[in-house]
Coordinates of C-alpha atoms and ligand atoms in Angstrom, one line a residue:
M1 CA 17.9 -8.0 -10.6
K2 CA 17.0 -11.4 -9.2
S3 CA 18.8 -14.4 -10.8
T4 CA 15.5 -15.8 -12.1
Q5 CA 14.6 -12.5 -13.7
R6 CA 18.0 -12.4 -15.3
I7 CA 17.6 -15.9 -16.7
G8 CA 14.1 -15.0 -18.0
L9 CA 15.6 -12.0 -19.8
I10 CA 18.5 -14.0 -21.3
L11 CA 16.1 -16.7 -22.6
T12 CA 13.8 -14.0 -24.1
L13 CA 16.8 -12.2 -25.7
V14 CA 18.4 -15.4 -27.0
F15 CA 15.4 -17.4 -28.2
V16 CA 12.2 -15.5 -28.3
L17 CA 13.3 -12.1 -29.8
P18 CA 15.3 -13.6 -32.8
A19 CA 12.3 -16.0 -33.5
V20 CA 9.9 -13.1 -33.5
F21 CA 12.1 -11.0 -35.7
F22 CA 12.6 -13.9 -38.1
S23 CA 8.9 -14.5 -38.2
V24 CA 8.1 -10.9 -38.9
Y25 CA 10.7 -10.8 -41.7
E26 CA 9.5 -14.1 -43.2
I27 CA 5.9 -13.1 -43.1
S28 CA 6.7 -9.9 -44.9
S29 CA 8.8 -11.7 -47.5
L30 CA 6.1 -14.2 -48.0
N31 CA 3.8 -11.4 -49.0
R32 CA 6.4 -10.0 -51.3
D33 CA 7.0 -13.3 -53.0
E34 CA 3.3 -13.8 -53.3
R35 CA 2.9 -10.4 -54.9
M36 CA 5.8 -11.1 -57.3
I37 CA 4.3 -14.5 -58.4
Q38 CA 0.9 -12.9 -58.8
D39 CA 2.4 -10.3 -61.0
V40 CA 4.2 -12.8 -63.2
Y41 CA 1.0 -14.9 -63.4
R42 CA -1.1 -11.9 -64.3
K43 CA 1.4 -10.9 -67.1
Q44 CA 1.2 -14.4 -68.5
L45 CA -2.6 -14.3 -68.5
D46 CA -2.4 -10.9 -70.1
A47 CA -0.1 -12.2 -72.9
I48 CA -2.6 -15.0 -73.6
L49 CA -5.5 -12.7 -73.9
F50 CA -3.4 -10.3 -76.1
S51 CA -2.7 -13.2 -78.5
V52 CA -6.5 -13.9 -78.8
N53 CA -7.2 -10.3 -79.7
Q54 CA -4.3 -10.3 -82.1
Y55 CA -5.7 -13.4 -83.8
S56 CA -9.2 -11.8 -84.2
D57 CA -7.5 -8.7 -85.7
D58 CA -5.5 -10.9 -88.1
V59 CA -8.6 -12.7 -89.3
L60 CA -10.5 -9.5 -89.9
N61 CA -7.5 -8.0 -91.7
S62 CA -7.4 -11.0 -94.0
W63 CA -11.2 -10.4 -94.7
I64 CA -10.4 -6.8 -95.5
A65 CA -7.7 -7.8 -97.9
K66 CA -10.2 -10.1 -99.7
V67 CA -12.8 -7.3 -99.8
E68 CA -10.2 -4.9 -101.3
S69 CA -9.0 -7.3 -103.9
G70 CA -12.6 -8.3 -104.7
W71 CA -13.6 -4.7 -105.1
I72 CA -10.8 -4.1 -107.7
E73 CA -12.2 -6.9 -109.8
K74 CA -15.8 -5.7 -109.5
V75 CA -18.3 -6.0 -112.3
P76 CA -21.3 -3.6 -112.0
G77 CA -24.4 -5.3 -110.9
H78 CA -22.6 -8.4 -109.6
T79 CA -21.2 -9.5 -106.2
P80 CA -17.4 -9.9 -106.7
K81 CA -16.4 -13.5 -106.5
K82 CA -14.0 -13.1 -103.7
I83 CA -16.5 -11.2 -101.6
K84 CA -19.1 -13.8 -102.3
N85 CA -16.7 -16.6 -101.2
L86 CA -16.0 -14.6 -98.1
L87 CA -19.7 -14.3 -97.3
T88 CA -20.2 -18.0 -98.1
F89 CA -17.5 -19.4 -95.9
N90 CA -18.0 -17.1 -92.9
S91 CA -21.5 -17.1 -91.5
S92 CA -20.6 -14.5 -88.9
L93 CA -20.2 -12.0 -91.8
V94 CA -23.8 -10.8 -92.5
A95 CA -23.0 -8.2 -95.2
V96 CA -20.2 -6.2 -96.8
F97 CA -20.7 -2.7 -98.0
I98 CA -18.6 -0.3 -100.0
S99 CA -19.7 3.3 -100.4
D100 CA -19.1 5.4 -103.5
P101 CA -16.5 8.1 -103.3
P102 CA -16.5 10.7 -101.8
Y103 CA -16.6 8.7 -98.6
G104 CA -19.3 9.1 -96.0
A105 CA -22.4 7.7 -97.6
A106 CA -23.3 4.1 -98.3
N107 CA -25.4 4.5 -101.3
G108 CA -22.8 2.4 -103.2
A109 CA -22.9 -1.4 -102.9
V110 CA -24.1 -3.7 -100.2
F111 CA -23.3 -7.3 -100.6
S112 CA -25.0 -10.0 -98.7
L113 CA -26.0 -13.6 -99.4
T114 CA -29.6 -12.7 -98.7
D115 CA -31.9 -10.3 -100.5
S116 CA -31.9 -8.0 -97.5
S117 CA -28.8 -6.0 -98.7
K118 CA -30.9 -2.9 -99.6
E119 CA -32.5 -2.9 -96.1
H120 CA -29.1 -2.2 -94.6
I121 CA -28.5 1.0 -96.5
S122 CA -30.2 3.5 -94.2
A123 CA -28.8 1.7 -91.0
I124 CA -25.3 1.8 -92.6
N125 CA -25.7 5.5 -93.4
E126 CA -26.7 6.2 -89.9
T127 CA -23.9 4.2 -88.4
L128 CA -21.3 6.0 -90.6
S129 CA -22.7 9.5 -89.8
S130 CA -22.8 8.8 -86.1
G131 CA -19.2 7.6 -86.3
A132 CA -18.1 10.4 -88.6
E133 CA -15.3 11.5 -86.4
N134 CA -13.9 7.9 -86.3
I135 CA -14.2 7.7 -90.1
R136 CA -12.3 10.9 -90.6
Q137 CA -9.5 9.5 -88.5
L138 CA -9.5 6.2 -90.6
V139 CA -9.1 8.3 -93.7
E140 CA -6.2 10.2 -92.1
Y141 CA -4.5 6.9 -91.2
K142 CA -5.0 5.6 -94.7
K143 CA -3.5 8.8 -96.2
D144 CA -0.4 8.1 -94.1
G145 CA -0.4 4.5 -95.4
F146 CA -2.0 2.6 -92.5
Q147 CA -5.0 0.3 -93.0
K148 CA -7.0 0.6 -89.8
L149 CA -10.2 -1.1 -88.8
Q150 CA -12.8 0.8 -86.8
S151 CA -15.4 -1.0 -84.8
L152 CA -18.7 0.9 -84.7
P153 CA -22.0 0.0 -83.1
Y154 CA -24.5 -0.9 -85.8
R155 CA -27.5 1.5 -85.8
D156 CA -30.2 -0.9 -86.8
S157 CA -33.0 -1.6 -84.3
A158 CA -33.8 -4.9 -86.1
N159 CA -30.2 -6.1 -86.0
N160 CA -28.8 -4.3 -83.0
D161 CA -26.5 -7.2 -82.2
L162 CA -24.4 -6.6 -85.3
R163 CA -21.2 -4.7 -85.3
C164 CA -20.0 -2.6 -88.1
L165 CA -16.2 -2.9 -88.7
A166 CA -15.4 0.1 -91.0
F167 CA -12.2 0.6 -93.0
V168 CA -11.1 2.6 -96.0
V169 CA -10.4 1.1 -99.5
G170 CA -8.8 2.8 -102.5
D171 CA -5.3 3.8 -103.5
Q172 CA -5.7 7.6 -103.9
P173 CA -7.4 9.9 -101.5
S174 CA -9.7 11.0 -104.2
Q175 CA -10.8 7.5 -104.8
F176 CA -11.2 6.5 -101.1
S177 CA -14.3 4.7 -100.3
I178 CA -15.6 3.7 -96.9
A179 CA -16.1 0.0 -96.6
G180 CA -17.5 -2.1 -93.8
L181 CA -18.0 -5.6 -92.6
L182 CA -21.3 -6.3 -90.8
V183 CA -20.4 -8.9 -88.3
D184 CA -22.6 -11.0 -86.0
P185 CA -20.4 -11.1 -82.9
N186 CA -22.0 -14.2 -81.4
I187 CA -21.3 -16.3 -84.4
F188 CA -17.9 -14.7 -84.9
I189 CA -17.0 -15.8 -81.3
Q190 CA -18.4 -19.3 -81.7
E191 CA -16.8 -19.9 -85.1
V192 CA -13.7 -17.8 -85.3
V193 CA -12.5 -17.0 -81.8
G194 CA -13.7 -20.2 -80.2
P195 CA -11.5 -22.7 -82.1
R196 CA -8.5 -20.4 -81.4
L197 CA -9.4 -20.4 -77.7
Q198 CA -9.5 -24.2 -77.8
I199 CA -5.9 -24.3 -79.2
I200 CA -4.6 -21.9 -76.7
A201 CA -6.3 -23.4 -73.7
K202 CA -5.1 -27.0 -74.1
D203 CA -5.4 -28.7 -70.7
Q204 CA -3.9 -25.8 -68.8
F205 CA -6.4 -23.0 -69.0
I206 CA -10.1 -22.4 -69.3
L207 CA -11.0 -19.5 -71.6
S208 CA -14.5 -18.1 -71.7
V209 CA -16.2 -15.2 -73.4
F210 CA -18.9 -13.2 -71.7
K211 CA -21.3 -10.6 -73.1
K212 CA -21.2 -7.5 -70.9
G213 CA -24.2 -7.2 -68.6
S214 CA -24.9 -10.9 -68.6
P215 CA -23.2 -13.0 -66.0
A216 CA -23.1 -16.4 -67.8
S217 CA -20.5 -17.1 -70.5
I218 CA -21.6 -17.4 -74.1
Y219 CA -18.6 -19.5 -75.0
S220 CA -16.2 -21.5 -72.9
T221 CA -13.4 -24.0 -73.7
L222 CA -14.8 -26.1 -70.9
A223 CA -18.4 -26.2 -70.0
R224 CA -18.7 -25.5 -66.3
N225 CA -21.5 -24.9 -64.0
G226 CA -21.8 -21.4 -62.6
D227 CA -19.4 -19.7 -64.9
T228 CA -19.2 -16.1 -63.9
L229 CA -17.1 -13.2 -64.9
K230 CA -16.1 -12.7 -61.2
A231 CA -14.7 -16.2 -61.0
E232 CA -12.1 -15.5 -63.8
A233 CA -8.5 -15.0 -62.7
H234 CA -8.1 -12.3 -65.4
T235 CA -10.3 -10.6 -68.0
K236 CA -9.9 -8.4 -71.0
D237 CA -12.3 -6.8 -73.5
L238 CA -12.1 -8.0 -77.1
W239 CA -10.6 -5.1 -79.0
L240 CA -13.0 -5.1 -82.0
L241 CA -16.0 -6.3 -80.1
P242 CA -15.9 -4.1 -77.0
D243 CA -19.3 -5.5 -75.8
F244 CA -17.6 -8.8 -75.1
T245 CA -15.1 -9.7 -72.4
I246 CA -12.8 -12.7 -72.5
G247 CA -11.8 -14.4 -69.2
I248 CA -9.1 -16.8 -68.4
R249 CA -8.4 -19.1 -65.4
A250 CA -6.2 -22.1 -64.8
N251 CA -7.7 -25.5 -65.2
G252 CA -7.3 -27.4 -62.0
T253 CA -5.0 -25.9 -59.4
S254 CA -3.9 -22.5 -60.4
I255 CA -0.6 -20.9 -59.6
Q256 CA -2.6 -18.4 -57.5
S257 CA -4.1 -21.1 -55.3
L258 CA -0.7 -22.9 -55.1
V259 CA 0.9 -19.7 -53.9
D260 CA -2.0 -19.2 -51.5
K261 CA -1.6 -22.7 -50.2
R262 CA 2.1 -22.4 -49.8
T263 CA 1.8 -19.1 -48.1
T264 CA -0.8 -20.5 -45.6
T265 CA 1.3 -23.6 -45.0
N266 CA 4.5 -21.5 -44.4
L267 CA 2.5 -19.2 -42.1
I268 CA 1.1 -22.0 -40.1
L269 CA 4.5 -23.7 -39.8
L270 CA 6.1 -20.4 -38.8
L271 CA 3.5 -19.6 -36.2
S272 CA 3.6 -23.2 -34.8
L273 CA 7.3 -23.0 -34.6
D274 CA 7.1 -19.7 -32.6
A275 CA 4.4 -21.2 -30.4
V276 CA 6.6 -24.3 -29.7
L277 CA 9.6 -22.1 -29.0
I278 CA 7.7 -19.9 -26.6
V279 CA 6.2 -22.9 -24.8
A280 CA 9.8 -24.4 -24.6
V281 CA 11.2 -21.2 -23.3
I282 CA 8.5 -21.0 -20.6
L283 CA 9.1 -24.6 -19.6
V284 CA 12.9 -24.1 -19.5
F285 CA 12.4 -20.9 -17.5
R286 CA 10.1 -22.7 -15.0
N287 CA 12.6 -25.5 -14.6
V288 CA 15.5 -23.2 -14.2
K289 CA 13.5 -21.1 -11.7
H290 CA 12.7 -24.3 -9.8
E291 CA 16.4 -25.4 -9.8
V292 CA 17.6 -22.0 -8.7
Q293 CA 15.1 -22.0 -5.9
L294 CA 16.1 -25.5 -4.9
A295 CA 19.8 -24.5 -4.9
Q296 CA 18.9 -21.5 -2.7
N297 CA 16.9 -23.7 -0.4
K298 CA 19.7 -26.2 -0.1
A299 CA 22.2 -23.5 0.9
D300 CA 19.7 -22.3 3.5
F301 CA 19.3 -26.0 4.6
V302 CA 22.9 -26.4 5.4
S303 CA 23.0 -23.3 7.5
N304 CA 19.7 -24.1 9.2
V305 CA 20.8 -27.7 10.1
S306 CA 24.2 -26.5 11.4
H307 CA 22.4 -24.0 13.6
E308 CA 19.8 -26.7 14.7
I309 CA 22.7 -29.1 15.6
R310 CA 24.9 -26.5 17.2
T311 CA 22.4 -25.5 20.0
P312 CA 21.9 -29.0 21.5
L313 CA 25.6 -29.9 21.0
A314 CA 26.6 -26.7 22.9
L315 CA 24.2 -27.6 25.7
I316 CA 25.3 -31.2 25.9
S317 CA 28.9 -30.4 26.0
M318 CA 28.5 -27.6 28.6
F319 CA 26.5 -29.8 31.0
A320 CA 28.6 -32.9 30.4
E321 CA 31.8 -30.9 31.2
T322 CA 30.2 -29.4 34.3
L323 CA 29.3 -32.9 35.5
E324 CA 32.7 -34.3 34.5
M325 CA 34.5 -31.7 36.5
G326 CA 32.4 -32.6 39.6
R327 CA 31.3 -29.1 40.1
V328 CA 27.7 -30.0 40.7
G329 CA 26.9 -30.3 44.3
S330 CA 23.4 -31.5 44.8
E331 CA 22.0 -34.7 43.4
E332 CA 19.0 -32.9 42.3
K333 CA 21.0 -30.6 40.1
K334 CA 22.9 -33.6 38.7
Q335 CA 19.5 -35.2 37.8
E336 CA 18.4 -31.9 36.1
Y337 CA 21.6 -31.8 34.0
Y338 CA 21.3 -35.4 33.0
S339 CA 17.8 -34.9 31.9
I340 CA 18.9 -31.8 29.8
I341 CA 21.6 -33.9 28.2
T342 CA 19.1 -36.7 27.4
K343 CA 16.5 -34.2 26.1
E344 CA 19.1 -32.5 23.8
T345 CA 20.4 -35.9 22.7
H346 CA 16.9 -36.8 21.7
R347 CA 16.5 -33.6 19.9
L348 CA 19.8 -34.2 18.0
S349 CA 18.8 -37.8 17.1
G350 CA 15.4 -36.4 16.0
I351 CA 17.1 -34.1 13.6
V352 CA 19.5 -36.8 12.3
N353 CA 16.6 -39.3 12.0
K354 CA 14.5 -36.8 10.0
I355 CA 17.4 -36.2 7.6
L356 CA 18.1 -39.9 7.3
S357 CA 14.4 -40.7 6.7
F358 CA 14.2 -37.9 4.2
S359 CA 17.3 -39.1 2.3
Q360 CA 15.9 -42.6 2.3
I361 CA 12.5 -41.7 0.9
D362 CA 14.0 -39.2 -1.5
A363 CA 16.2 -41.9 -2.9
N364 CA 13.3 -44.3 -3.0
K365 CA 15.1 -46.6 -0.6
K366 CA 12.5 -46.7 2.2
N367 CA 10.9 -50.1 2.4
L368 CA 7.2 -49.7 3.3
V369 CA 5.2 -52.6 4.7
F370 CA 1.5 -52.2 4.0
R371 CA -0.9 -53.3 6.7
I372 CA -4.3 -52.5 7.8
V373 CA -3.8 -49.5 10.1
D374 CA -6.5 -48.4 12.4
I375 CA -6.1 -44.6 12.3
N376 CA -7.8 -43.9 15.6
A377 CA -5.7 -46.5 17.5
E378 CA -2.5 -45.2 15.9
V379 CA -3.3 -41.5 16.7
N380 CA -4.2 -42.4 20.3
G381 CA -0.9 -44.2 20.6
I382 CA 1.0 -41.2 19.2
L383 CA -0.8 -38.8 21.6
K384 CA 0.0 -41.1 24.6
T385 CA 3.7 -40.8 23.8
Y386 CA 3.5 -37.1 23.1
D387 CA 1.2 -36.2 25.9
F388 CA 4.1 -35.2 28.3
H389 CA 5.9 -33.3 25.5
L390 CA 2.8 -31.4 24.5
R391 CA 1.8 -30.5 28.1
S392 CA 5.3 -29.5 29.1
K393 CA 5.2 -27.0 26.2
G394 CA 1.9 -25.7 27.4
F395 CA -0.2 -27.3 24.6
G396 CA -3.7 -28.5 25.0
Y397 CA -5.2 -30.9 22.5
T398 CA -8.3 -32.9 21.5
F399 CA -8.8 -35.9 19.4
I400 CA -12.2 -36.5 17.9
P401 CA -12.3 -39.8 16.0
G402 CA -14.9 -40.1 13.2
G403 CA -16.0 -43.7 13.6
E404 CA -13.8 -46.6 12.7
V405 CA -11.2 -45.7 10.1
S406 CA -9.0 -48.5 8.8
V407 CA -6.6 -47.7 5.9
Q408 CA -3.9 -49.5 4.0
A409 CA -0.6 -48.0 5.2
D410 CA 2.8 -48.6 6.8
D411 CA 2.2 -47.8 10.5
E412 CA 5.7 -46.4 11.1
A413 CA 5.5 -44.1 8.0
F414 CA 2.0 -43.1 9.1
A415 CA 3.2 -42.2 12.6
E416 CA 6.2 -40.3 11.2
A417 CA 4.0 -38.1 9.1
V418 CA 1.5 -37.4 11.9
I419 CA 4.3 -36.6 14.3
N420 CA 5.8 -34.2 11.9
L421 CA 2.5 -32.4 11.6
I422 CA 2.1 -32.2 15.4
D423 CA 5.7 -30.9 15.7
N424 CA 5.0 -28.2 13.2
A425 CA 1.7 -27.3 14.9
M426 CA 3.6 -26.8 18.1
K427 CA 6.5 -25.0 16.4
Y428 CA 4.3 -22.5 14.6
S429 CA 1.7 -21.8 17.3
P430 CA 3.5 -19.2 19.6
D431 CA 0.4 -17.9 21.2
K432 CA -2.8 -20.0 21.0
K433 CA -1.4 -23.3 22.1
F434 CA -4.2 -25.7 21.1
I435 CA -4.2 -28.6 18.7
E436 CA -7.3 -30.4 17.4
I437 CA -6.9 -33.7 15.7
T438 CA -9.8 -35.4 13.9
S439 CA -10.2 -38.5 11.8
G440 CA -12.9 -39.7 9.4
I441 CA -13.8 -41.1 5.9
E442 CA -14.0 -39.1 2.7
N443 CA -14.8 -40.9 -0.5
E444 CA -12.5 -43.8 -0.8
Y445 CA -10.0 -42.3 1.7
G446 CA -9.6 -42.4 5.5
Y447 CA -8.1 -39.2 6.8
V448 CA -6.4 -37.6 9.8
A449 CA -6.4 -33.9 10.2
V450 CA -4.1 -31.8 12.5
K451 CA -5.4 -28.3 13.2
D452 CA -3.6 -25.5 15.0
H453 CA -4.4 -21.9 15.8
G454 CA -0.9 -20.6 15.0
I455 CA 0.5 -18.1 12.6
G456 CA -0.9 -19.7 9.4
I457 CA 0.6 -19.7 5.9
S458 CA 0.0 -17.3 3.1
K459 CA -1.5 -18.6 -0.2
M460 CA 1.7 -17.8 -2.0
D461 CA 3.8 -19.9 0.5
Q462 CA 1.3 -22.8 0.5
K463 CA 2.5 -23.6 -3.0
H464 CA 6.0 -24.2 -1.8
I465 CA 5.8 -25.6 1.7
F466 CA 5.9 -29.2 0.5
D467 CA 9.1 -28.5 -1.6
K468 CA 12.4 -29.9 -0.3
F469 CA 14.3 -27.6 1.9
F470 CA 11.7 -24.9 1.7
R471 CA 11.1 -22.7 4.7
V472 CA 9.1 -19.5 5.0
S473 CA 11.8 -17.0 5.5
S474 CA 10.0 -13.8 6.4
G475 CA 9.1 -12.3 9.8
D476 CA 9.7 -13.9 13.1
L477 CA 9.7 -17.3 11.6
A478 CA 13.4 -17.2 10.8
K479 CA 13.9 -17.3 14.5
S480 CA 12.1 -20.7 14.9
L481 CA 14.6 -23.1 13.6
G482 CA 13.9 -25.9 11.2
T483 CA 15.4 -27.9 8.3
G484 CA 12.7 -27.4 5.7
L485 CA 12.4 -31.1 5.4
G486 CA 9.4 -31.8 7.6
L487 CA 6.5 -31.2 5.1
S488 CA 8.4 -32.6 2.2
L489 CA 8.9 -35.8 4.2
V490 CA 5.2 -35.8 5.1
K491 CA 4.3 -35.5 1.4
Q492 CA 6.7 -38.1 0.2
L493 CA 5.7 -40.6 3.0
T494 CA 2.0 -40.1 2.3
E495 CA 2.3 -40.4 -1.4
A496 CA 4.5 -43.5 -1.0
Q497 CA 1.5 -45.0 0.8
H498 CA -0.8 -44.1 -2.2
G499 CA -2.3 -41.2 -0.3
H500 CA -2.0 -37.4 -0.4
V501 CA -1.8 -34.4 1.8
T502 CA -3.7 -31.1 1.7
V503 CA -3.4 -27.8 3.5
S504 CA -5.9 -25.2 4.4
S505 CA -4.5 -22.1 6.1
A506 CA -4.7 -18.4 6.4
P507 CA -2.1 -16.1 8.0
G508 CA -3.0 -15.4 11.6
K509 CA -5.8 -17.9 11.7
G510 CA -4.0 -21.2 11.9
S511 CA -3.6 -24.2 9.6
V512 CA -5.2 -27.6 9.0
F513 CA -3.0 -30.3 7.4
T514 CA -5.0 -33.4 6.3
L515 CA -3.4 -36.8 5.4
Y516 CA -5.5 -39.1 3.2
F517 CA -4.9 -42.9 3.0
L518 CA -6.7 -45.5 0.9
L519 CA -9.4 -47.3 2.9
K520 CA -9.0 -50.9 3.7
K521 CA -10.3 -53.0 0.8
T522 CA -13.6 -54.6 1.8
E523 CA -13.9 -58.3 0.9
S524 CA -16.5 -58.9 -1.7
Ligands
LIG1 P1 10.6 -26.6 8.8 O1 11.7 -27.4 9.3 O2 10.9 -25.2 8.4 O3 9.4 -26.6 9.8 P2 8.7 -27.9 7.1 O4 8.9 -28.5 5.8 O5 8.1 -28.7 8.2 O6 10.1 -27.2 7.5 O7 7.8 -26.7 6.8 C1 8.0 -25.8 5.8 C2 7.5 -24.4 6.1 O8 6.1 -24.5 6.2 C3 7.9 -23.9 7.5 O9 9.1 -23.1 7.3 C4 6.8 -23.0 7.9 O10 6.9 -21.7 7.5 C5 5.6 -23.6 7.2 N1 4.7 -24.4 8.1 C6 4.7 -25.7 8.3 N2 3.8 -26.1 9.2 C7 3.2 -25.0 9.6 C8 2.1 -24.7 10.5 N3 1.5 -25.7 11.2 N4 1.7 -23.4 10.7 C9 2.4 -22.5 10.0 N5 3.4 -22.6 9.2 C10 3.8 -23.9 8.9

């Protein structure tokens, strides 16, 4: 495994995996917490609705007690006083009836504040006979000592809103009578249940009552627009008035929405944390990869430079020794040896200068003096100096200037960059030895381009060739020596002159390196 892959794996194992596990665990526990809070909240709402039902039951039971005690004090032909009071003070109570024993028929007494009491008789009879089974059960309960209340739909087409709440009165089974309260549920909710809802609701909840089948509330502790059953957090039917549903929701921010908000915030935080971590790991990995690559390139650099230096040194020392020993006979040979020594010394100083120049620019210590540089004149000068060198290596060349191109640059740094490009063009063109140099203007830049027909550079390597110490290490290239500093130096020199360098190349087809410099400022 390559060291960068190993580092990537370690970073993933140490940072990303634990973060992902932690996130998965946290997200699942967030859901659990949310469910638990929801459960507690629902139970609380349940308890509140239970207490409303309990209260309605209590009220009706107190009415039953009054009917029972009123019935005991009855005087034939008169409405007992207690029942009359009950009817007077509770407008939701439309009528009270008590059948004669044996139970089952309502031909006994019907008390009401209006004269309509007799009109109810047939409807009461029908209601009781359709609820015969329920009545039988009520009697059984009463025999066992329980007073129960049975809610029956009232069978009267004229009063089909009413509800008949039936119960059994009497001490002995033989004296049992079926009694009932005819209640108007709408009024009962407004007058009895409503005030209780107000007390329970306070500022914390909104309690509303809905009639089944109709979406709008018939009573609410807080009038709101668009009250709907669906909007309630929790609902329950009223026990004794099963056509009605009571709904509850929090006033203002509910626990539910607080929980939802908290869950969303936590989720966003968690995911952002993961995203930041992943980005950080990627950045660290890229940096480490870069550093590892640099360390590798540096190691290669040392061995490349040693190799580059060793060859001229060996040649110099060999020919110098030969000359020193006086073994060379002819003057001609002597001259040849001298010129080899000079050439190799130049090569050596070239390498040393490149390294020095690189270290200076790399440490930002190179002092550049900006002047107006005429690119064409400068390139012509370089080619004049290099003409012999190029021709002796078998290279042909052309220079096609593109009009007058004057840029702001340091002439020495400019020349150094161009020479490096020509050097490379020669070094990496083993077969087709031809170099084309052009110049011109593009946007606000003046440029010089060096084109060769050599081995070219793959897209992958093009990303790295300007890195310090980088050399393409595959194929025959390893044989052609170099330091890996040339293009890095070119890039740094050009950028220090506020310019830039580009490459366009394809393996086997040659390369074009173009240096761009800012055009001379025109006086306005
Ligand atoms: P070197 O001392 O190896 O030439 P450089 O920094 O000058 O170092 O170049 C980096 C690498 O870019 C070289 O190793 C070579 O593979 C590639 N390269 C540079 N110039 C050319 C060119 N003109 N044609 C093909 N490859 C090139």
